[in-house]
Structures are given as structure tokens and as C-alpha cells.
PDB file of C-alpha atoms in Angstrom:
ATOM      1  CA  MET W   1      51.205  48.826 -36.781  1.00  0.00           C
ATOM      2  CA  ASN W   2      49.513  52.163 -37.371  1.00  0.00           C
ATOM      3  CA  GLU W   3      50.433  53.196 -40.918  1.00  0.00           C
ATOM      4  CA  ASN W   4      49.123  56.711 -40.324  1.00  0.00           C
ATOM      5  CA  PRO W   5      50.914  57.908 -37.174  1.00  0.00           C
ATOM      6  CA  GLY W   6      48.740  61.037 -36.910  1.00  0.00           C
ATOM      7  CA  ARG W   7      45.562  59.007 -36.702  1.00  0.00           C
ATOM      8  CA  VAL W   8      44.165  57.920 -33.372  1.00  0.00           C
ATOM      9  CA  VAL W   9      43.147  54.278 -33.548  1.00  0.00           C
ATOM     10  CA  SER W  10      39.836  53.540 -31.910  1.00  0.00           C
ATOM     11  CA  PRO W  11      39.033  50.095 -30.542  1.00  0.00           C
ATOM     12  CA  PHE W  12      35.848  50.374 -32.624  1.00  0.00           C
ATOM     13  CA  ASP W  13      37.743  50.635 -35.927  1.00  0.00           C
ATOM     14  CA  ASN W  14      37.481  46.861 -35.987  1.00  0.00           C
ATOM     15  CA  PRO W  15      34.103  45.156 -35.783  1.00  0.00           C
ATOM     16  CA  VAL W  16      32.996  44.119 -32.311  1.00  0.00           C
ATOM     17  CA  GLN W  17      32.111  40.426 -31.965  1.00  0.00           C
ATOM     18  CA  PHE W  18      28.658  40.430 -30.356  1.00  0.00           C
ATOM     19  CA  GLY W  19      28.010  36.746 -30.912  1.00  0.00           C
ATOM     20  CA  PHE W  20      27.780  34.049 -33.517  1.00  0.00           C
ATOM     21  CA  GLY W  21      25.354  33.700 -36.407  1.00  0.00           C
ATOM     22  CA  ILE W  22      23.974  37.210 -36.071  1.00  0.00           C
ATOM     23  CA  ASP W  23      22.020  38.476 -39.091  1.00  0.00           C
ATOM     24  CA  ALA W  24      24.041  40.992 -41.144  1.00  0.00           C
ATOM     25  CA  THR W  25      21.435  43.759 -40.717  1.00  0.00           C
ATOM     26  CA  VAL W  26      21.327  43.235 -36.956  1.00  0.00           C
ATOM     27  CA  ASP W  27      25.124  43.173 -36.816  1.00  0.00           C
ATOM     28  CA  ALA W  28      25.249  46.481 -38.730  1.00  0.00           C
ATOM     29  CA  HIS W  29      22.994  48.070 -36.090  1.00  0.00           C
ATOM     30  CA  LEU W  30      25.129  46.593 -33.297  1.00  0.00           C
ATOM     31  CA  GLN W  31      28.340  47.860 -34.923  1.00  0.00           C
ATOM     32  CA  ARG W  32      26.758  51.322 -35.242  1.00  0.00           C
ATOM     33  CA  ALA W  33      25.836  51.181 -31.537  1.00  0.00           C
ATOM     34  CA  ALA W  34      29.443  50.329 -30.673  1.00  0.00           C
ATOM     35  CA  GLN W  35      30.738  53.232 -32.765  1.00  0.00           C
ATOM     36  CA  LEU W  36      28.303  55.587 -31.042  1.00  0.00           C
ATOM     37  CA  VAL W  37      29.076  54.418 -27.514  1.00  0.00           C
ATOM     38  CA  GLY W  38      30.222  57.928 -26.602  1.00  0.00           C
ATOM     39  CA  ASN W  39      26.687  59.152 -27.269  1.00  0.00           C
ATOM     40  CA  ARG W  40      24.517  56.871 -25.169  1.00  0.00           C
ATOM     41  CA  ASP W  41      21.210  58.038 -26.652  1.00  0.00           C
ATOM     42  CA  ASP W  42      22.326  57.385 -30.231  1.00  0.00           C
ATOM     43  CA  SER W  43      23.928  54.108 -29.210  1.00  0.00           C
ATOM     44  CA  LEU W  44      20.707  53.005 -27.523  1.00  0.00           C
ATOM     45  CA  ALA W  45      18.730  54.031 -30.617  1.00  0.00           C
ATOM     46  CA  ALA W  46      20.950  51.780 -32.752  1.00  0.00           C
ATOM     47  CA  LEU W  47      20.431  48.923 -30.283  1.00  0.00           C
ATOM     48  CA  LYS W  48      16.675  49.454 -30.458  1.00  0.00           C
ATOM     49  CA  ASP W  49      16.922  49.280 -34.256  1.00  0.00           C
ATOM     50  CA  ALA W  50      18.715  45.947 -33.894  1.00  0.00           C
ATOM     51  CA  TYR W  51      16.023  44.751 -31.490  1.00  0.00           C
ATOM     52  CA  ARG W  52      13.205  45.737 -33.868  1.00  0.00           C
ATOM     53  CA  THR W  53      14.978  43.921 -36.694  1.00  0.00           C
ATOM     54  CA  ALA W  54      15.410  40.679 -34.722  1.00  0.00           C
ATOM     55  CA  PRO W  55      13.530  40.710 -31.398  1.00  0.00           C
ATOM     56  CA  ASP W  56      14.668  37.178 -30.517  1.00  0.00           C
ATOM     57  CA  GLN W  57      18.381  37.997 -30.829  1.00  0.00           C
ATOM     58  CA  VAL W  58      19.598  37.536 -27.248  1.00  0.00           C
ATOM     59  CA  GLU W  59      22.907  39.264 -27.963  1.00  0.00           C
ATOM     60  CA  THR W  60      21.019  42.478 -28.757  1.00  0.00           C
ATOM     61  CA  LEU W  61      19.240  42.302 -25.408  1.00  0.00           C
ATOM     62  CA  ILE W  62      22.584  41.756 -23.689  1.00  0.00           C
ATOM     63  CA  ALA W  63      24.077  44.842 -25.347  1.00  0.00           C
ATOM     64  CA  MET W  64      20.992  46.878 -24.414  1.00  0.00           C
ATOM     65  CA  PHE W  65      20.890  45.824 -20.774  1.00  0.00           C
ATOM     66  CA  LYS W  66      24.588  46.512 -20.360  1.00  0.00           C
ATOM     67  CA  LEU W  67      24.228  50.024 -21.743  1.00  0.00           C
ATOM     68  CA  LEU W  68      21.166  50.753 -19.608  1.00  0.00           C
ATOM     69  CA  PHE W  69      22.867  49.369 -16.515  1.00  0.00           C
ATOM     70  CA  TYR W  70      25.890  51.607 -17.028  1.00  0.00           C
ATOM     71  CA  GLN W  71      23.515  54.555 -17.403  1.00  0.00           C
ATOM     72  CA  GLY W  72      22.105  53.736 -13.974  1.00  0.00           C
ATOM     73  CA  ARG W  73      18.785  52.634 -15.458  1.00  0.00           C
ATOM     74  CA  THR W  74      18.768  49.469 -13.380  1.00  0.00           C
ATOM     75  CA  ALA W  75      15.038  48.691 -13.522  1.00  0.00           C
ATOM     76  CA  GLU W  76      15.021  48.889 -17.328  1.00  0.00           C
ATOM     77  CA  ALA W  77      18.166  46.783 -17.511  1.00  0.00           C
ATOM     78  CA  GLU W  78      16.655  44.167 -15.217  1.00  0.00           C
ATOM     79  CA  SER W  79      13.556  43.942 -17.397  1.00  0.00           C
ATOM     80  CA  LEU W  80      15.743  43.237 -20.430  1.00  0.00           C
ATOM     81  CA  VAL W  81      17.743  40.670 -18.440  1.00  0.00           C
ATOM     82  CA  GLU W  82      14.515  38.827 -17.636  1.00  0.00           C
ATOM     83  CA  GLU W  83      13.506  38.938 -21.295  1.00  0.00           C
ATOM     84  CA  ALA W  84      16.932  37.644 -22.365  1.00  0.00           C
ATOM     85  CA  LEU W  85      16.736  34.765 -19.856  1.00  0.00           C
ATOM     86  CA  THR W  86      13.337  33.764 -21.235  1.00  0.00           C
ATOM     87  CA  LYS W  87      14.471  33.941 -24.862  1.00  0.00           C
ATOM     88  CA  ALA W  88      17.752  32.108 -24.261  1.00  0.00           C
ATOM     89  CA  SER W  89      15.970  29.323 -22.392  1.00  0.00           C
ATOM     90  CA  ARG W  90      13.346  29.013 -25.127  1.00  0.00           C
ATOM     91  CA  GLN W  91      16.078  28.833 -27.777  1.00  0.00           C
ATOM     92  CA  GLY W  92      17.968  26.256 -25.715  1.00  0.00           C
ATOM     93  CA  GLY W  93      14.896  24.174 -24.960  1.00  0.00           C
ATOM     94  CA  PHE W  94      15.144  24.375 -21.167  1.00  0.00           C
ATOM     95  CA  ALA W  95      13.183  26.048 -18.372  1.00  0.00           C
ATOM     96  CA  ALA W  96      13.624  29.790 -17.895  1.00  0.00           C
ATOM     97  CA  ASP W  97      13.526  29.482 -14.089  1.00  0.00           C
ATOM     98  CA  TRP W  98      17.107  29.230 -12.845  1.00  0.00           C
ATOM     99  CA  ARG W  99      15.882  27.562  -9.646  1.00  0.00           C
ATOM    100  CA  CYS W 100      15.126  24.327 -11.496  1.00  0.00           C
ATOM    101  CA  LEU W 101      18.297  24.064 -13.609  1.00  0.00           C
ATOM    102  CA  ASP W 102      21.475  22.118 -12.975  1.00  0.00           C
ATOM    103  CA  HIS W 103      24.680  21.163 -14.758  1.00  0.00           C
ATOM    104  CA  THR W 104      22.898  18.447 -16.797  1.00  0.00           C
ATOM    105  CA  THR W 105      20.144  20.711 -18.186  1.00  0.00           C
ATOM    106  CA  THR W 106      21.958  21.600 -21.405  1.00  0.00           C
ATOM    107  CA  ASP W 107      25.438  21.837 -22.895  1.00  0.00           C
ATOM    108  CA  TRP W 108      26.696  24.810 -20.929  1.00  0.00           C
ATOM    109  CA  ASP W 109      30.124  24.389 -22.593  1.00  0.00           C
ATOM    110  CA  ASP W 110      28.887  25.387 -26.055  1.00  0.00           C
ATOM    111  CA  LEU W 111      30.256  28.903 -26.549  1.00  0.00           C
ATOM    112  CA  ARG W 112      27.749  29.489 -29.334  1.00  0.00           C
ATOM    113  CA  GLY W 113      24.787  27.991 -27.530  1.00  0.00           C
ATOM    114  CA  ALA W 114      21.791  29.454 -25.794  1.00  0.00           C
ATOM    115  CA  GLY W 115      22.981  27.937 -22.514  1.00  0.00           C
ATOM    116  CA  ARG W 116      26.073  30.139 -22.454  1.00  0.00           C
ATOM    117  CA  LEU W 117      23.995  33.238 -23.197  1.00  0.00           C
ATOM    118  CA  TYR W 118      21.657  32.218 -20.395  1.00  0.00           C
ATOM    119  CA  LEU W 119      24.544  31.846 -17.913  1.00  0.00           C
ATOM    120  CA  TYR W 120      26.029  35.184 -18.886  1.00  0.00           C
ATOM    121  CA  THR W 121      22.636  36.835 -18.462  1.00  0.00           C
ATOM    122  CA  LEU W 122      21.966  35.120 -15.142  1.00  0.00           C
ATOM    123  CA  LYS W 123      25.268  36.493 -13.887  1.00  0.00           C
ATOM    124  CA  ALA W 124      24.073  39.960 -14.931  1.00  0.00           C
ATOM    125  CA  LEU W 125      20.892  39.446 -12.917  1.00  0.00           C
ATOM    126  CA  ALA W 126      22.941  38.559  -9.844  1.00  0.00           C
ATOM    127  CA  PHE W 127      25.031  41.702 -10.344  1.00  0.00           C
ATOM    128  CA  ILE W 128      21.919  43.869 -10.667  1.00  0.00           C
ATOM    129  CA  ARG W 129      20.541  42.392  -7.456  1.00  0.00           C
ATOM    130  CA  LEU W 130      23.847  43.126  -5.699  1.00  0.00           C
ATOM    131  CA  ARG W 131      23.773  46.671  -7.029  1.00  0.00           C
ATOM    132  CA  ARG W 132      20.250  47.105  -5.650  1.00  0.00           C
ATOM    133  CA  ASP W 133      21.453  45.796  -2.294  1.00  0.00           C
ATOM    134  CA  GLU W 134      19.235  42.707  -2.604  1.00  0.00           C
ATOM    135  CA  LEU W 135      21.943  40.493  -1.150  1.00  0.00           C
ATOM    136  CA  GLU W 136      19.807  37.440  -0.377  1.00  0.00           C
ATOM    137  CA  GLN W 137      18.406  37.316  -3.903  1.00  0.00           C
ATOM    138  CA  ALA W 138      21.856  37.776  -5.396  1.00  0.00           C
ATOM    139  CA  ARG W 139      23.272  35.001  -3.220  1.00  0.00           C
ATOM    140  CA  ALA W 140      20.425  32.649  -4.238  1.00  0.00           C
ATOM    141  CA  ILE W 141      21.183  33.267  -7.909  1.00  0.00           C
ATOM    142  CA  LEU W 142      24.907  32.763  -7.322  1.00  0.00           C
ATOM    143  CA  GLN W 143      24.276  29.495  -5.458  1.00  0.00           C
ATOM    144  CA  ALA W 144      22.156  28.303  -8.376  1.00  0.00           C
ATOM    145  CA  MET W 145      24.939  29.295 -10.757  1.00  0.00           C
ATOM    146  CA  ARG W 146      27.372  27.173  -8.772  1.00  0.00           C
ATOM    147  CA  ARG W 147      25.001  24.211  -9.233  1.00  0.00           C
ATOM    148  CA  ILE W 148      24.465  24.942 -12.936  1.00  0.00           C
ATOM    149  CA  ASP W 149      27.945  26.111 -13.926  1.00  0.00           C
ATOM    150  CA  GLN W 150      30.143  23.921 -11.750  1.00  0.00           C
ATOM    151  CA  GLU W 151      33.267  24.891 -13.682  1.00  0.00           C
ATOM    152  CA  ASP W 152      32.469  28.629 -13.397  1.00  0.00           C
ATOM    153  CA  ARG W 153      32.637  29.181 -17.156  1.00  0.00           C
ATOM    154  CA  VAL W 154      31.227  32.712 -16.898  1.00  0.00           C
ATOM    155  CA  GLY W 155      33.158  33.915 -13.855  1.00  0.00           C
ATOM    156  CA  ALA W 156      30.423  34.070 -11.242  1.00  0.00           C
ATOM    157  CA  ASP W 157      33.042  33.521  -8.521  1.00  0.00           C
ATOM    158  CA  VAL W 158      33.968  37.179  -8.862  1.00  0.00           C
ATOM    159  CA  LEU W 159      30.407  38.129  -7.908  1.00  0.00           C
ATOM    160  CA  ARG W 160      30.414  35.605  -5.071  1.00  0.00           C
ATOM    161  CA  ASP W 161      33.490  37.333  -3.668  1.00  0.00           C
ATOM    162  CA  LEU W 162      31.787  40.697  -4.049  1.00  0.00           C
ATOM    163  CA  ALA W 163      28.653  39.416  -2.281  1.00  0.00           C
ATOM    164  CA  GLU W 164      30.792  38.120   0.580  1.00  0.00           C
ATOM    165  CA  ALA W 165      32.524  41.486   0.878  1.00  0.00           C
ATOM    166  CA  VAL W 166      29.163  43.274   0.956  1.00  0.00           C
ATOM    167  CA  GLU W 167      27.929  40.883   3.624  1.00  0.00           C
ATOM    168  CA  GLU W 168      31.074  41.395   5.726  1.00  0.00           C
ATOM    169  CA  GLU W 169      30.694  45.151   5.403  1.00  0.00           C
ATOM    170  CA  ARG W 170      27.103  44.905   6.634  1.00  0.00           C
ATOM    171  CA  GLU W 171      28.177  42.857   9.634  1.00  0.00           C
ATOM    172  CA  ASP W 172      30.975  45.307  10.470  1.00  0.00           C
ATOM    173  CA  GLY W 173      28.894  48.403   9.812  1.00  0.00           C
TER     174      GLY W 173
END
């Protein structure tokens, strides 16, 4: 309940959960970025501060590529996605190349594990490829995700449906 009825409650009044085990200094930068989301330049500056503080923090890369993607800076976002995939795979002890992974590679169920961050980031790569109208590449990633994430823990089926709709539109158009 809002004890001050004249005050507008922002969703950023409460800390945003960016991940687990994030260093307090990095988390402070991430929280500042969330509070500044209305000013994309300042928000990105806070994310860059977080990155400089802990360059191996995959969650920081995820926040940065999402912001850049929503700004239409797709090439920069994709570069950060690639970096996040490499770092998550290194942290998880498995290959970075999604083409050689399957459901037995790591514990994809661990919500706090590098495997989950990798899956989430791989889904972002598929979305970027769809956005760039690189349908075949997106479909290849989504097929690999079906092999890796057989239970669709990260919701790649939504992107599969989108890819099918894009393909149908191409055929009809």
C-alpha cells in the first residue's frame, strides 16, 4: 500500500534483480542504470561503469545489449551478445559454439548457472538475427536451442513462432 498517496511509485523504487552473486559495487551501477532508464545515455554510462568494474559479469553484458538493442543499435548489441556467450560458456566450462552443444552439455536447469545465462543470451542472438531479417541464421540458432533446451526453459518457442510467421509472410508476399 502506498503510504503517501501523492507520491507516484516507480517500479525502480525497489532494487531490480539482475542476477545472483553480483558484486555490490557492480549492483550499485546496475541499479543506477535502471533508475536512469529514461535517459538512455546516462543509463548506458552506468552500465559501462558496471562493465569496467567487473568485465566478466555476464549480467552486465545482458543489460547493455538489451539497452543497445532497444536503441536500434543492433550491431553493437550483437557484439555484446557474442561476448556474453563466450564469457558464459567459459564460466560454465563448455564450448562457446552453440552448434556443438546439446541437453547434456551442462546443467541448463540451474537458474543461477552460466548455462542459463548462455541460453538467455543465445535466444537474444536469434532475436537479433530475426530483426536483421537473417531468417536462416535465426532458424539454425532456434533449432540448436531446441536440441539444447528441450524443455524450453527460456521461451525460445515464442521466437520460433515469430520466425514461422516471418517465413509465411515472405511466401505470401
